């Protein structure tokens, strides 16, 4: 059932992604849930167990360590509670299954600081409630699950009535939709229905490993790596987009070759998969999106990896002659994407930067790995993205050292928090001071719309630039300068002292100069800082203090 649930969700991940409320290029709920449940299934396959409780425990463990984004963390918590309720049970009745669903709901609600109704939590809760009533009289699993799924469909249809933003945009909750797909897979496993497999290109991973080996990066100085980001993109072809922009693999490969090396392009009738070493991953993502919707994006900083590898080799040589490294008193782990932003974070004292942000939320295990790398008694974690906070908190919970999460939701908040750190304080005092500091900064973002929509009282067309402030779209249009200056006018007031412009992919010197001129004319007393962030998808990030 778990395997078929994962298969069904994998096939429909792009559908779930498309239900993202904001029309920004980061609708990744389906991707995050898919990566999370895939991790759970991997653990189940490796365990080769034949008792219900043990299979559920393995699944829950895999979900926990593979959880990505808020939707992935909530999914992991649903099955964490589910697993604990089944301890000691070799086989299951429908009543025991229903009780496990209910336990999962309770665990998930506890894991969310401020549960919001009209989300995956509501759908899971109402499915469990229905299951508990039904199981007292229905012992046949097929009819039991069929009825539970129908109740889930009814619950999902009600989510726009509970969450106004869903009704405004005209979609149901994406996480709830993903959960339903999983249960459809459960039912398929019981009925012997068609097995829906996640489509994968033949031996793509083998190609990638061979290409990496061929590059010989293991012996290269990090500064000699011309294209620093190993980038993998998977796109689901869209017929409408292909009609306006026909896909020609040779031409597409030629275009991508301008952005980097180690290029591999594989496609079939449904999917396009790309591997490339690029300096600006966002350019590759943008080119790929011209043919359909993003299914998966993975970006790894090879310079950082090579630096770690070189350090590792040096450490191994000295290992026998040296004493074990002492634990540092403090260390900090931050999540970010963009070479410039990473450099700034490290300059402010961050010991380990986990590559991640929009479209590429790191897993719990990724963050735990970074915590181990810093080798400290006390670790402060800065997630710098609202969709990574829960993964960070889960990592802090399972790590074997004292960790505190400062729940920064943007890069500017993370930078402000770092400036408040004082090594003379203990970790709790620092966390409190850093959290207070992050609240004194405003964050604005300029990106583009991936679809037409009506939102926040504005009519938005696909391709429009959008200015986002306090999670609301406050400006949009086809002119990036006008959109950005309208956004700044909402953010900057008489109390503002410093405005930092963080440039990303898609920015230009000309536009940046116009934004600086605008601030000089309309906010004369404000200090202006311009830094190169290199972040994908968001051409500009504004910090106002």
Coordinates of C-alpha atoms in Angstrom, one line a residue, residues 7-515:
X7 CA 3.6 5.7 -7.0
X8 CA 0.2 7.4 -7.4
X9 CA 1.4 10.6 -5.8
X10 CA 4.6 10.6 -8.0
X11 CA 2.4 10.4 -11.1
X12 CA 0.3 13.3 -9.9
X13 CA 3.0 15.5 -8.2
X14 CA 2.8 18.1 -10.9
X15 CA -1.0 18.4 -10.5
X16 CA -0.5 19.1 -6.8
X17 CA 2.3 21.6 -7.6
X18 CA -0.1 23.5 -9.9
X19 CA -2.5 24.1 -7.0
X20 CA 0.0 26.5 -5.3
X21 CA -1.9 29.6 -4.2
X22 CA 0.7 32.2 -5.3
X23 CA 1.4 32.2 -9.0
X24 CA 5.1 32.3 -8.3
X25 CA 7.6 29.8 -9.8
X26 CA 7.9 27.8 -6.5
X27 CA 4.7 25.7 -6.4
X28 CA 6.4 22.7 -4.9
X29 CA 3.9 21.0 -2.5
X30 CA 3.6 18.0 -4.8
X31 CA 7.3 17.8 -5.3
X32 CA 8.0 18.0 -1.6
X33 CA 5.4 15.4 -0.7
X34 CA 6.7 13.1 -3.5
X35 CA 10.3 13.4 -2.3
X36 CA 9.2 12.8 1.3
X37 CA 7.1 9.7 0.6
X38 CA 9.8 8.3 -1.8
X39 CA 12.2 8.4 1.1
X40 CA 9.7 6.4 3.2
X41 CA 9.2 3.8 0.6
X42 CA 13.0 3.4 0.2
X43 CA 13.2 2.6 3.9
X44 CA 10.4 0.0 3.6
X45 CA 12.1 -1.7 0.6
X46 CA 15.4 -1.9 2.4
X47 CA 13.9 -3.3 5.6
X48 CA 12.1 -6.2 3.9
X49 CA 9.7 -6.7 6.8
X50 CA 6.4 -8.6 7.0
X51 CA 4.7 -7.3 10.1
X52 CA 2.3 -4.3 9.9
X53 CA 3.9 -2.5 12.8
X54 CA 7.4 -2.9 11.6
X55 CA 6.6 -1.9 8.0
X56 CA 4.8 1.2 9.3
X57 CA 7.8 2.0 11.6
X58 CA 10.2 1.8 8.7
X59 CA 8.0 4.0 6.5
X60 CA 7.7 6.6 9.3
X61 CA 11.4 6.7 9.8
X62 CA 12.1 7.2 6.1
X63 CA 9.5 10.0 5.9
X64 CA 11.0 11.7 9.0
X65 CA 14.5 11.9 7.6
X66 CA 13.3 12.7 4.0
X67 CA 10.7 15.3 4.9
X68 CA 10.9 18.4 2.7
X69 CA 8.9 21.6 3.2
X70 CA 5.9 22.1 5.4
X71 CA 3.8 19.6 3.5
X72 CA 6.5 16.9 3.7
X73 CA 6.9 17.5 7.5
X74 CA 3.2 17.3 8.1
X75 CA 3.0 14.1 6.0
X76 CA 5.8 12.6 8.0
X77 CA 4.0 13.5 11.3
X78 CA 0.7 11.9 10.1
X79 CA 2.5 8.6 9.6
X80 CA 4.6 9.0 12.7
X81 CA 1.5 9.0 14.8
X82 CA 0.0 6.3 12.6
X83 CA 3.1 4.1 13.2
X84 CA 3.2 4.5 17.0
X85 CA -0.5 3.5 17.2
X86 CA 0.3 0.2 15.4
X87 CA 3.2 -0.9 17.7
X88 CA 3.1 -4.6 18.4
X89 CA 0.5 -5.4 15.7
X90 CA 1.3 -8.0 13.1
X91 CA -1.9 -7.6 11.1
X92 CA -4.5 -4.9 10.9
X93 CA -8.3 -4.7 11.0
X94 CA -10.1 -1.7 9.6
X95 CA -10.8 -0.4 13.1
X96 CA -7.1 -0.5 14.0
X97 CA -6.3 1.2 10.7
X98 CA -8.8 4.0 11.5
X99 CA -7.4 4.4 15.1
X100 CA -3.9 4.8 13.5
X101 CA -5.2 7.5 11.2
X102 CA -6.7 9.3 14.2
X103 CA -3.4 9.0 16.1
X104 CA -1.6 10.4 13.1
X105 CA -3.9 13.4 12.9
X106 CA -3.3 14.2 16.6
X107 CA 0.5 14.0 16.1
X108 CA 0.4 16.2 13.1
X109 CA -1.7 18.9 14.8
X110 CA 0.7 19.0 17.8
X111 CA 3.7 19.4 15.4
X112 CA 2.2 22.6 13.8
X113 CA 2.5 25.7 16.0
X114 CA -0.6 27.4 14.6
X115 CA -2.7 24.8 12.7
X116 CA -4.8 26.2 9.9
X117 CA -8.1 24.7 8.9
X118 CA -8.7 24.2 5.2
X119 CA -5.4 22.5 4.7
X120 CA -4.0 18.9 4.6
X121 CA -4.6 18.8 8.4
X122 CA -8.4 19.3 7.9
X123 CA -8.6 16.7 5.2
X124 CA -6.7 14.1 7.3
X125 CA -8.8 14.9 10.3
X126 CA -12.1 14.5 8.5
X127 CA -11.0 11.3 6.8
X128 CA -9.9 9.8 10.2
X129 CA -13.2 10.8 11.8
X130 CA -15.2 9.2 9.1
X131 CA -12.9 6.1 9.2
X132 CA -13.5 5.7 13.0
X133 CA -17.3 5.7 12.6
X134 CA -17.2 3.4 9.5
X135 CA -14.8 0.8 10.9
X136 CA -17.2 -0.3 13.6
X137 CA -19.4 -1.8 11.0
X138 CA -17.2 -2.2 7.9
X139 CA -14.5 -4.9 8.1
X140 CA -13.7 -5.2 4.4
X141 CA -10.7 -3.0 3.6
X142 CA -11.6 -2.3 0.0
X143 CA -15.1 -0.8 0.7
X144 CA -13.7 0.8 3.9
X145 CA -11.0 2.7 2.0
X146 CA -13.3 3.5 -0.9
X147 CA -15.6 5.3 1.5
X148 CA -12.8 7.0 3.4
X149 CA -11.5 8.4 0.0
X150 CA -14.9 9.7 -0.9
X151 CA -15.1 11.5 2.4
X152 CA -11.6 12.9 1.7
X153 CA -12.9 14.2 -1.6
X154 CA -15.8 15.9 0.1
X155 CA -13.5 17.4 2.7
X156 CA -11.1 18.6 0.0
X157 CA -13.9 20.3 -1.9
X158 CA -14.8 22.2 1.3
X159 CA -11.3 23.6 1.9
X160 CA -11.9 26.9 -0.1
X161 CA -14.8 27.6 2.3
X162 CA -12.4 27.3 5.3
X163 CA -9.5 29.1 3.8
X164 CA -10.5 32.3 2.0
X165 CA -7.3 32.6 0.0
X166 CA -8.1 29.2 -1.7
X167 CA -11.5 30.5 -2.7
X168 CA -10.0 33.8 -4.0
X169 CA -7.7 31.9 -6.3
X170 CA -10.1 29.2 -7.2
X171 CA -8.2 26.1 -6.0
X172 CA -8.5 23.4 -3.4
X173 CA -5.7 22.8 -0.9
X174 CA -2.7 21.2 -2.5
X175 CA -1.5 19.2 0.5
X176 CA -5.0 17.7 0.9
X177 CA -5.0 16.8 -2.7
X178 CA -1.7 15.1 -2.4
X179 CA -2.9 13.1 0.6
X180 CA -5.9 11.9 -1.4
X181 CA -3.7 10.6 -4.2
X182 CA -1.7 8.6 -1.6
X183 CA -4.9 6.9 -0.3
X184 CA -6.0 6.2 -3.9
X185 CA -2.7 4.3 -4.2
X186 CA -3.5 2.5 -1.0
X187 CA -6.8 1.3 -2.5
X188 CA -5.2 0.3 -5.8
X189 CA -2.8 -2.0 -3.9
X190 CA -5.8 -3.8 -2.3
X191 CA -7.9 -4.0 -5.4
X192 CA -5.1 -5.2 -7.7
X193 CA -5.7 -2.1 -9.9
X194 CA -3.2 -0.8 -12.4
X195 CA 0.2 -0.1 -10.8
X196 CA 1.0 3.5 -11.5
X197 CA 4.8 3.8 -11.6
X198 CA 6.8 7.1 -11.5
X199 CA 8.2 7.5 -14.9
X200 CA 12.0 7.6 -14.9
X201 CA 14.4 8.0 -17.8
X202 CA 16.6 5.0 -18.4
X203 CA 20.0 5.1 -16.6
X204 CA 20.0 8.9 -16.2
X205 CA 21.7 8.6 -12.8
X206 CA 24.4 6.3 -14.3
X207 CA 25.0 9.0 -17.0
X208 CA 25.4 11.6 -14.3
X209 CA 27.8 9.6 -12.2
X210 CA 29.9 8.8 -15.3
X211 CA 29.9 12.5 -16.3
X212 CA 31.0 13.6 -12.8
X213 CA 33.8 11.0 -12.9
X214 CA 34.9 12.1 -16.3
X215 CA 35.1 15.7 -15.1
X216 CA 37.7 14.7 -12.6
X217 CA 36.5 17.2 -10.0
X218 CA 37.8 15.1 -7.1
X219 CA 41.3 16.5 -7.8
X220 CA 40.4 20.0 -8.7
X221 CA 40.9 23.2 -6.7
X222 CA 37.4 24.7 -5.9
X223 CA 38.5 28.0 -7.5
X224 CA 39.2 26.3 -10.8
X225 CA 35.5 25.1 -11.1
X226 CA 34.1 27.4 -13.8
X227 CA 30.5 26.3 -13.4
X228 CA 29.8 25.9 -9.7
X229 CA 26.3 24.4 -9.5
X230 CA 25.3 20.8 -10.3
X231 CA 21.8 21.4 -11.6
X232 CA 19.1 18.8 -12.3
X233 CA 15.7 19.7 -13.6
X234 CA 12.7 17.5 -14.5
X235 CA 9.8 19.0 -16.4
X236 CA 6.4 17.5 -17.3
X237 CA 5.7 18.5 -20.9
X238 CA 2.6 20.7 -21.4
X239 CA 0.7 20.3 -24.7
X240 CA -0.4 24.0 -24.8
X241 CA 3.1 25.3 -24.2
X242 CA 4.5 22.9 -26.8
X243 CA 2.0 24.2 -29.3
X244 CA 3.4 27.7 -29.0
X245 CA 7.0 26.6 -28.4
X246 CA 7.7 23.3 -30.1
X247 CA 10.4 21.2 -28.4
X248 CA 13.5 20.5 -30.5
X249 CA 16.0 18.5 -28.4
X250 CA 19.0 19.4 -30.5
X251 CA 18.2 23.2 -30.4
X252 CA 17.4 23.0 -26.7
X253 CA 20.7 21.2 -26.0
X254 CA 22.6 23.8 -28.0
X255 CA 20.9 26.6 -26.0
X256 CA 21.6 25.1 -22.6
X257 CA 25.3 24.6 -23.6
X258 CA 25.6 28.4 -23.4
X259 CA 25.0 28.1 -19.6
X260 CA 27.5 25.5 -18.6
X261 CA 29.1 22.1 -19.2
X262 CA 28.6 18.4 -18.3
X263 CA 25.2 18.7 -20.1
X264 CA 22.8 15.8 -20.4
X265 CA 19.3 16.1 -21.8
X266 CA 16.9 13.1 -21.8
X267 CA 13.3 13.2 -22.8
X268 CA 10.3 11.1 -23.9
X269 CA 6.7 11.9 -24.7
X270 CA 5.9 13.1 -21.2
X271 CA 9.0 14.2 -19.4
X272 CA 12.2 16.2 -19.9
X273 CA 15.2 15.7 -17.6
X274 CA 18.3 17.9 -17.6
X275 CA 21.6 17.6 -15.9
X276 CA 24.2 20.5 -16.3
X277 CA 27.0 22.2 -14.4
X278 CA 25.9 25.8 -14.5
X279 CA 26.9 29.1 -12.9
X280 CA 23.3 30.4 -12.8
X281 CA 20.9 27.5 -12.3
X282 CA 17.9 29.8 -12.6
X283 CA 18.6 30.4 -16.3
X284 CA 18.4 26.6 -16.9
X285 CA 15.1 26.4 -14.9
X286 CA 13.6 29.3 -16.9
X287 CA 14.6 27.7 -20.3
X288 CA 13.1 24.3 -19.2
X289 CA 9.8 25.8 -18.0
X290 CA 9.1 27.1 -21.5
X291 CA 8.0 23.5 -22.3
X292 CA 5.9 22.6 -19.2
X293 CA 5.7 22.5 -15.5
X294 CA 8.5 21.8 -13.0
X295 CA 8.4 18.4 -11.4
X296 CA 11.7 18.5 -9.6
X297 CA 14.7 20.9 -9.3
X298 CA 18.0 20.0 -7.5
X299 CA 20.9 22.3 -7.2
X300 CA 24.2 21.4 -5.4
X301 CA 27.1 23.8 -4.8
X302 CA 30.1 21.9 -6.2
X303 CA 32.7 24.4 -5.0
X304 CA 31.5 23.9 -1.5
X305 CA 31.4 20.1 -2.0
X306 CA 34.9 20.1 -3.4
X307 CA 36.2 22.3 -0.6
X308 CA 34.7 19.9 1.9
X309 CA 36.2 17.0 -0.1
X310 CA 39.6 18.6 0.0
X311 CA 39.3 19.3 3.7
X312 CA 38.2 15.7 4.2
X313 CA 41.3 14.3 2.4
X314 CA 43.6 16.5 4.4
X315 CA 41.9 15.5 7.6
X316 CA 42.2 11.8 6.8
X317 CA 45.9 12.2 6.3
X318 CA 46.3 13.9 9.7
X319 CA 43.7 11.8 11.5
X320 CA 46.1 9.2 12.9
X321 CA 48.6 11.8 14.2
X322 CA 46.0 14.2 15.7
X323 CA 43.7 14.1 18.7
X324 CA 39.9 14.2 18.2
X325 CA 38.7 17.7 17.4
X326 CA 37.1 19.4 20.4
X327 CA 33.5 20.5 20.1
X328 CA 33.0 24.2 19.6
X329 CA 30.8 26.0 22.0
X330 CA 28.6 27.5 19.3
X331 CA 27.9 27.0 15.6
X332 CA 25.3 28.2 13.2
X333 CA 23.7 26.5 10.2
X334 CA 21.7 28.5 7.6
X335 CA 19.7 27.5 4.6
X336 CA 20.1 29.7 1.4
X337 CA 20.7 29.6 -2.3
X338 CA 22.8 31.9 -4.4
X339 CA 26.6 32.2 -4.2
X340 CA 26.5 35.8 -3.1
X341 CA 24.1 35.2 -0.3
X342 CA 26.1 32.2 0.9
X343 CA 29.2 34.3 1.0
X344 CA 27.4 37.0 3.1
X345 CA 26.1 34.4 5.5
X346 CA 29.5 32.9 6.0
X347 CA 31.0 36.3 6.4
X348 CA 28.6 36.9 9.3
X349 CA 29.6 33.7 11.1
X350 CA 27.6 30.9 9.7
X351 CA 29.6 27.7 9.8
X352 CA 27.6 25.6 7.4
X353 CA 25.2 26.7 4.6
X354 CA 22.6 24.1 3.4
X355 CA 21.7 24.7 -0.3
X356 CA 18.0 25.3 -0.4
X357 CA 15.2 27.8 -0.7
X358 CA 12.2 28.1 -3.1
X359 CA 11.6 25.0 -5.3
X360 CA 14.4 23.1 -3.5
X361 CA 13.5 22.7 0.2
X362 CA 16.2 20.6 2.0
X363 CA 15.2 17.5 3.8
X364 CA 15.4 17.0 7.6
X365 CA 18.3 14.7 6.9
X366 CA 20.2 17.4 4.9
X367 CA 19.9 19.8 7.9
X368 CA 20.9 17.0 10.4
X369 CA 24.0 16.3 8.3
X370 CA 24.9 20.0 8.4
X371 CA 24.5 20.0 12.2
X372 CA 26.9 17.1 12.4
X373 CA 29.4 18.9 10.2
X374 CA 29.7 22.0 12.4
X375 CA 30.9 19.8 15.4
X376 CA 29.5 22.0 18.2
X377 CA 27.8 21.7 21.6
X378 CA 25.1 24.2 20.7
X379 CA 23.8 24.9 17.2
X380 CA 21.5 27.7 16.0
X381 CA 19.6 27.0 12.8
X382 CA 18.3 29.7 10.4
X383 CA 15.9 28.2 7.9
X384 CA 15.3 31.6 6.0
X385 CA 12.2 30.3 4.3
X386 CA 8.7 29.7 5.8
X387 CA 8.5 26.3 4.0
X388 CA 11.7 25.1 5.7
X389 CA 11.0 26.1 9.3
X390 CA 9.3 22.8 10.2
X391 CA 12.0 20.7 8.6
X392 CA 14.6 22.7 10.6
X393 CA 12.6 22.1 13.8
X394 CA 12.3 18.4 13.1
X395 CA 16.1 18.3 12.5
X396 CA 16.7 20.0 15.8
X397 CA 14.6 17.4 17.5
X398 CA 16.4 14.4 16.1
X399 CA 19.9 15.8 16.2
X400 CA 22.1 14.5 19.1
X401 CA 23.3 18.0 20.1
X402 CA 21.5 21.0 21.6
X403 CA 19.9 22.9 18.7
X404 CA 17.6 25.9 18.6
X405 CA 15.7 27.1 15.5
X406 CA 15.4 30.9 15.0
X407 CA 12.4 30.8 12.7
X408 CA 13.7 33.2 10.0
X409 CA 11.4 33.1 7.0
X410 CA 13.4 35.3 4.6
X411 CA 17.0 35.9 3.8
X412 CA 16.9 39.5 5.2
X413 CA 15.5 38.1 8.4
X414 CA 18.4 35.7 8.6
X415 CA 20.9 38.4 8.0
X416 CA 19.3 40.6 10.7
X417 CA 19.3 37.7 13.2
X418 CA 23.0 37.1 12.6
X419 CA 23.9 40.6 13.5
X420 CA 22.2 40.2 16.9
X421 CA 24.4 37.1 17.8
X422 CA 26.6 37.6 20.8
X423 CA 29.1 34.8 21.7
X424 CA 29.0 36.0 25.4
X425 CA 25.4 34.9 25.8
X426 CA 24.0 31.3 26.1
X427 CA 22.1 29.7 23.3
X428 CA 18.6 30.6 24.6
X429 CA 19.5 34.2 25.2
X430 CA 21.0 34.4 21.7
X431 CA 18.0 32.8 20.1
X432 CA 15.7 35.3 21.8
X433 CA 17.8 38.3 20.8
X434 CA 18.1 37.0 17.2
X435 CA 14.3 36.3 16.9
X436 CA 13.6 39.9 18.2
X437 CA 16.1 41.3 15.6
X438 CA 14.5 39.5 12.7
X439 CA 11.2 41.1 13.4
X440 CA 12.7 44.6 12.8
X441 CA 13.3 44.0 9.1
X442 CA 10.9 44.1 6.2
X443 CA 11.3 41.8 3.2
X444 CA 10.2 42.5 -0.4
X445 CA 10.7 40.2 -3.4
X446 CA 10.4 40.7 -7.2
X447 CA 9.6 37.6 -9.2
X448 CA 7.4 36.6 -12.1
X449 CA 3.9 35.0 -12.5
X450 CA 3.7 31.5 -13.9
X451 CA 0.0 31.7 -14.7
X452 CA -2.9 34.1 -15.0
X453 CA -4.8 34.7 -11.8
X454 CA -6.9 37.1 -9.8
X455 CA -5.3 37.7 -6.3
X456 CA -5.0 40.4 -3.7
X457 CA -7.4 42.6 -5.7
X458 CA -5.1 42.5 -8.8
X459 CA -5.4 40.9 -12.2
X460 CA -2.2 39.1 -12.9
X461 CA -1.1 37.7 -16.3
X462 CA 1.4 35.0 -16.9
X463 CA 4.9 36.4 -17.3
X464 CA 4.0 39.6 -15.3
X465 CA 6.5 40.8 -12.7
X466 CA 5.2 40.7 -9.2
X467 CA 6.3 42.6 -6.0
X468 CA 5.6 40.6 -2.9
X469 CA 5.5 42.1 0.6
X470 CA 4.2 40.5 3.8
X471 CA 3.0 37.5 1.7
X472 CA 0.8 39.7 -0.4
X473 CA 1.3 40.8 -4.0
X474 CA 1.3 44.6 -3.8
X475 CA 2.5 45.4 -7.3
X476 CA 2.5 43.7 -10.7
X477 CA 3.0 44.5 -14.4
X478 CA 5.1 44.0 -17.4
X479 CA 7.6 46.7 -16.4
X480 CA 10.1 45.4 -13.8
X481 CA 11.2 48.9 -12.7
X482 CA 7.7 50.1 -12.1
X483 CA 6.8 46.9 -10.3
X484 CA 9.9 47.1 -8.1
X485 CA 9.5 50.9 -7.3
X486 CA 5.8 50.4 -6.4
X487 CA 6.9 47.6 -4.1
X488 CA 9.6 49.8 -2.5
X489 CA 7.0 52.6 -2.0
X490 CA 4.9 50.2 0.1
X491 CA 8.0 49.2 2.2
X492 CA 9.9 52.4 2.8
X493 CA 8.5 54.9 5.3
X494 CA 9.8 57.8 7.5
X495 CA 11.2 55.3 10.0
X496 CA 13.3 53.4 7.5
X497 CA 17.0 53.8 7.8
X498 CA 18.7 51.2 5.6
X499 CA 17.5 49.6 2.3
X500 CA 19.5 46.7 1.0
X501 CA 19.0 45.6 -2.6
X502 CA 20.0 41.9 -3.1
X503 CA 20.4 41.2 -6.9
X504 CA 19.5 37.8 -8.2
X505 CA 19.3 36.1 -11.6
X506 CA 17.3 38.2 -14.0
X507 CA 18.5 41.5 -12.5
X508 CA 20.5 44.0 -14.5
X509 CA 22.9 46.9 -13.8
X510 CA 20.6 49.2 -15.6
X511 CA 17.5 48.3 -13.6
X512 CA 19.5 48.3 -10.3
X513 CA 20.8 51.8 -11.0
X514 CA 17.2 53.0 -11.7
X515 CA 16.1 51.5 -8.4

